[in-house]
Amino acid sequence: MNIFVKSFASIEQATPILIMGTLALISFSFLKSSSIQTPDPVPSTRTSLDYYLNHFSTAQLNEAGHLKSFIRGEYAEHSLATKNTLVRDFLFASSGTHNSFQGKSEFADFNDDANQLILRQNAIINRIPSSLRADEVPTKLSSEHLIFSQYPEKIISETSVEIEQGTRKIHAKSMLYDSDEQKMRLTGNVVAKIATRVN
């Protein structure tokens, strides 16, 4: 009788452990058999990039070894999908047939298949006439959005622009400058101010 009582007491003490172990096994087998659905991956908002550059510069020379163009940037990335290059903290110089151009902006982008450079945010382009056009005054263009093409030489602003030529300052809502035709077309609230020189 004592042996039976002792055996029953041992089983009674082990019962909670056995129950907990059994429940754990049942829970594990249930979780293993049930299909766990993984959330759909969040689609990327960035297009696929094939390369990027940090603190870069590049130069192009003409046949005589003189500088034809120069580009510098803090960071650039090229997209395979759009064939577009986006540059941050952009600086460029370009020597054309009739003018030399120097420009800078916080951001710039250009397409592989397009002959234009788009400068955005605090964009400035300086046009310096060549020695063949010594009678022309250098021009400084300032806007939030300037489009520059080298062949043919054109500068377009579809946003407010400021033009500085010597003592003259001109403001307009948009501008088209064509170097080959020697024309600048200004539209929308054109205001010109000429500073008087004191002798």
Short mmCIF file of C-alpha atoms in Angstrom, two decimals:
data_model
loop_
_atom_site.label_atom_id
_atom_site.label_comp_id
_atom_site.label_asym_id
_atom_site.label_seq_id
_atom_site.Cartn_x
_atom_site.Cartn_y
_atom_site.Cartn_z
CA MET A 1 0.00 0.00 0.00
CA ASN A 2 2.79 2.33 0.87
CA ILE A 3 4.42 1.61 -2.47
CA PHE A 4 1.16 2.44 -4.28
CA VAL A 5 0.76 5.70 -2.34
CA LYS A 6 4.37 6.71 -3.07
CA SER A 7 3.97 5.92 -6.79
CA PHE A 8 0.73 7.91 -6.99
CA ALA A 9 2.39 10.86 -5.22
CA SER A 10 5.28 10.78 -7.74
CA ILE A 11 2.88 10.78 -10.68
CA GLU A 12 0.88 13.58 -9.08
CA GLN A 13 4.01 15.71 -8.77
CA ALA A 14 5.05 15.04 -12.38
CA THR A 15 1.58 15.67 -13.88
CA PRO A 16 1.94 19.47 -14.38
CA ILE A 17 5.25 18.96 -16.19
CA LEU A 18 3.72 16.28 -18.44
CA ILE A 19 0.71 18.48 -19.27
CA MET A 20 2.91 21.46 -20.12
CA GLY A 21 5.18 19.32 -22.31
CA THR A 22 2.19 17.85 -24.15
CA LEU A 23 0.71 21.30 -24.78
CA ALA A 24 4.07 22.56 -26.07
CA LEU A 25 4.32 19.66 -28.53
CA ILE A 26 0.75 20.22 -29.75
CA SER A 27 1.37 23.97 -30.21
CA PHE A 28 4.63 23.37 -32.08
CA SER A 29 3.07 20.83 -34.46
CA PHE A 30 0.09 23.16 -35.08
CA LEU A 31 2.31 26.13 -35.92
CA LYS A 32 4.50 24.02 -38.18
CA SER A 33 1.54 22.68 -40.18
CA SER A 34 -0.20 26.06 -40.57
CA SER A 35 0.96 28.21 -43.52
CA ILE A 36 2.51 31.49 -42.46
CA GLN A 37 1.77 34.28 -44.92
CA THR A 38 4.65 36.64 -45.48
CA PRO A 39 3.71 40.24 -46.27
CA ASP A 40 4.12 41.39 -49.86
CA PRO A 41 7.38 43.27 -50.39
CA VAL A 42 6.93 47.02 -50.48
CA PRO A 43 7.55 48.23 -54.02
CA SER A 44 10.64 50.42 -54.23
CA THR A 45 10.07 54.05 -55.10
CA ARG A 46 13.58 54.36 -56.47
CA THR A 47 14.32 53.25 -59.98
CA SER A 48 17.10 50.74 -60.51
CA LEU A 49 20.54 52.33 -60.52
CA ASP A 50 23.51 51.00 -62.43
CA TYR A 51 26.12 53.29 -60.87
CA TYR A 52 26.68 56.24 -58.57
CA LEU A 53 29.62 58.59 -57.97
CA ASN A 54 30.84 60.49 -54.92
CA HIS A 55 32.98 63.66 -55.12
CA PHE A 56 33.63 63.34 -58.84
CA SER A 57 34.86 65.51 -61.69
CA THR A 58 35.33 64.96 -65.41
CA ALA A 59 36.87 67.02 -68.21
CA GLN A 60 36.80 66.93 -72.01
CA LEU A 61 39.54 68.42 -74.20
CA ASN A 62 39.38 69.48 -77.84
CA GLU A 63 41.82 68.47 -80.59
CA ALA A 64 44.23 71.26 -79.60
CA GLY A 65 44.28 70.07 -75.99
CA HIS A 66 42.24 73.00 -74.67
CA LEU A 67 39.44 72.51 -72.17
CA LYS A 68 36.11 71.95 -73.90
CA SER A 69 33.94 71.06 -70.91
CA PHE A 70 34.27 70.37 -67.21
CA ILE A 71 31.78 68.88 -64.75
CA ARG A 72 32.05 68.46 -61.00
CA GLY A 73 29.56 67.17 -58.45
CA GLU A 74 29.19 66.09 -54.85
CA TYR A 75 27.13 63.02 -55.76
CA ALA A 76 25.63 61.53 -58.93
CA GLU A 77 23.49 58.53 -59.73
CA HIS A 78 22.48 57.06 -63.08
CA SER A 79 19.19 55.24 -63.65
CA LEU A 80 18.95 52.39 -66.14
CA ALA A 81 15.18 52.73 -66.39
CA THR A 82 15.07 56.45 -67.24
CA LYS A 83 18.57 56.81 -68.75
CA ASN A 84 18.86 59.85 -66.52
CA THR A 85 21.74 61.13 -64.38
CA LEU A 86 20.95 63.16 -61.27
CA VAL A 87 23.75 65.26 -59.76
CA ARG A 88 23.87 67.07 -56.42
CA ASP A 89 25.98 70.20 -55.80
CA PHE A 90 26.68 70.66 -59.51
CA LEU A 91 29.31 72.80 -61.23
CA PHE A 92 30.14 72.98 -64.94
CA ALA A 93 32.13 74.91 -67.53
CA SER A 94 31.74 74.69 -71.29
CA SER A 95 33.51 76.38 -74.20
CA GLY A 96 31.39 76.77 -77.33
CA THR A 97 31.84 78.41 -80.71
CA HIS A 98 30.78 81.91 -79.65
CA ASN A 99 30.68 81.78 -75.86
CA SER A 100 32.05 80.14 -72.76
CA PHE A 101 29.56 79.11 -70.09
CA GLN A 102 30.02 78.54 -66.37
CA GLY A 103 27.20 77.31 -64.21
CA LYS A 104 26.23 75.86 -60.87
CA SER A 105 23.14 74.63 -59.06
CA GLU A 106 22.12 72.52 -56.08
CA PHE A 107 20.79 69.81 -58.40
CA ALA A 108 21.19 69.01 -62.08
CA ASP A 109 20.05 66.23 -64.35
CA PHE A 110 20.56 65.18 -67.93
CA ASN A 111 19.34 62.37 -70.13
CA ASP A 112 21.62 60.04 -72.11
CA ASP A 113 19.68 60.71 -75.33
CA ALA A 114 19.07 64.44 -74.92
CA ASN A 115 21.33 67.37 -75.72
CA GLN A 116 20.46 69.41 -72.66
CA LEU A 117 21.40 69.98 -69.07
CA ILE A 118 18.77 70.98 -66.49
CA LEU A 119 19.92 73.02 -63.50
CA ARG A 120 17.53 73.22 -60.53
CA GLN A 121 17.49 75.19 -57.27
CA ASN A 122 19.71 78.27 -57.04
CA ALA A 123 20.77 77.81 -60.66
CA ILE A 124 23.26 80.29 -62.13
CA ILE A 125 24.77 80.38 -65.61
CA ASN A 126 27.40 82.91 -66.65
CA ARG A 127 27.80 83.52 -70.39
CA ILE A 128 31.21 84.91 -71.35
CA PRO A 129 31.50 86.02 -75.00
CA SER A 130 34.49 84.79 -77.00
CA SER A 131 37.22 87.14 -78.21
CA LEU A 132 35.41 87.24 -81.58
CA ARG A 133 32.54 89.00 -79.81
CA ALA A 134 34.54 91.44 -77.72
CA ASP A 135 31.81 94.09 -78.02
CA GLU A 136 29.31 91.90 -76.10
CA VAL A 137 28.79 92.20 -72.36
CA PRO A 138 28.98 89.05 -70.21
CA THR A 139 25.59 87.86 -68.93
CA LYS A 140 24.64 86.25 -65.62
CA LEU A 141 21.38 84.29 -65.50
CA SER A 142 19.80 83.27 -62.18
CA SER A 143 16.71 81.10 -61.76
CA GLU A 144 15.32 78.05 -59.98
CA HIS A 145 15.17 76.12 -63.27
CA LEU A 146 17.54 76.66 -66.21
CA ILE A 147 17.83 74.42 -69.27
CA PHE A 148 21.14 74.61 -71.14
CA SER A 149 21.92 73.04 -74.51
CA GLN A 150 25.33 73.34 -76.13
CA TYR A 151 24.52 72.35 -79.73
CA PRO A 152 22.93 74.75 -80.61
CA GLU A 153 23.76 77.11 -77.76
CA LYS A 154 20.48 77.86 -75.98
CA ILE A 155 19.39 78.68 -72.44
CA ILE A 156 15.73 78.42 -71.39
CA SER A 157 14.03 79.39 -68.16
CA GLU A 158 10.37 78.55 -67.68
CA THR A 159 10.35 80.08 -64.19
CA SER A 160 11.21 83.55 -62.88
CA VAL A 161 14.63 84.63 -64.06
CA GLU A 162 17.05 87.47 -63.36
CA ILE A 163 19.46 88.65 -66.07
CA GLU A 164 22.48 90.79 -65.22
CA GLN A 165 24.41 92.53 -68.01
CA GLY A 166 26.86 95.13 -66.80
CA THR A 167 24.85 97.80 -64.95
CA ARG A 168 21.52 96.43 -66.17
CA LYS A 169 19.26 93.98 -64.30
CA ILE A 170 16.21 92.46 -65.94
CA HIS A 171 13.49 90.32 -64.32
CA ALA A 172 11.02 88.20 -66.26
CA LYS A 173 8.74 85.19 -65.78
CA SER A 174 10.42 83.21 -68.57
CA MET A 175 13.31 83.50 -71.01
CA LEU A 176 14.75 81.98 -74.17
CA TYR A 177 18.31 82.86 -75.19
CA ASP A 178 19.56 81.69 -78.59
CA SER A 179 23.27 82.29 -79.12
CA ASP A 180 23.30 81.43 -82.83
CA GLU A 181 20.52 83.90 -83.60
CA GLN A 182 21.83 86.42 -81.05
CA LYS A 183 18.36 86.78 -79.55
CA MET A 184 16.92 86.82 -76.05
CA ARG A 185 13.16 86.59 -75.68
CA LEU A 186 11.63 87.57 -72.33
CA THR A 187 7.98 87.11 -71.39
CA GLY A 188 5.77 87.93 -68.41
CA ASN A 189 6.16 91.00 -66.15
CA VAL A 190 9.45 92.11 -67.68
CA VAL A 191 11.14 94.74 -65.51
CA ALA A 192 14.50 96.33 -66.38
CA LYS A 193 16.62 98.40 -64.00
CA ILE A 194 19.75 100.26 -65.02
CA ALA A 195 22.12 101.47 -62.31
CA THR A 196 23.41 104.99 -62.91
CA ARG A 197 27.12 105.56 -62.61
CA VAL A 198 28.24 108.37 -60.37
CA ASN A 199 31.28 110.28 -61.72
#
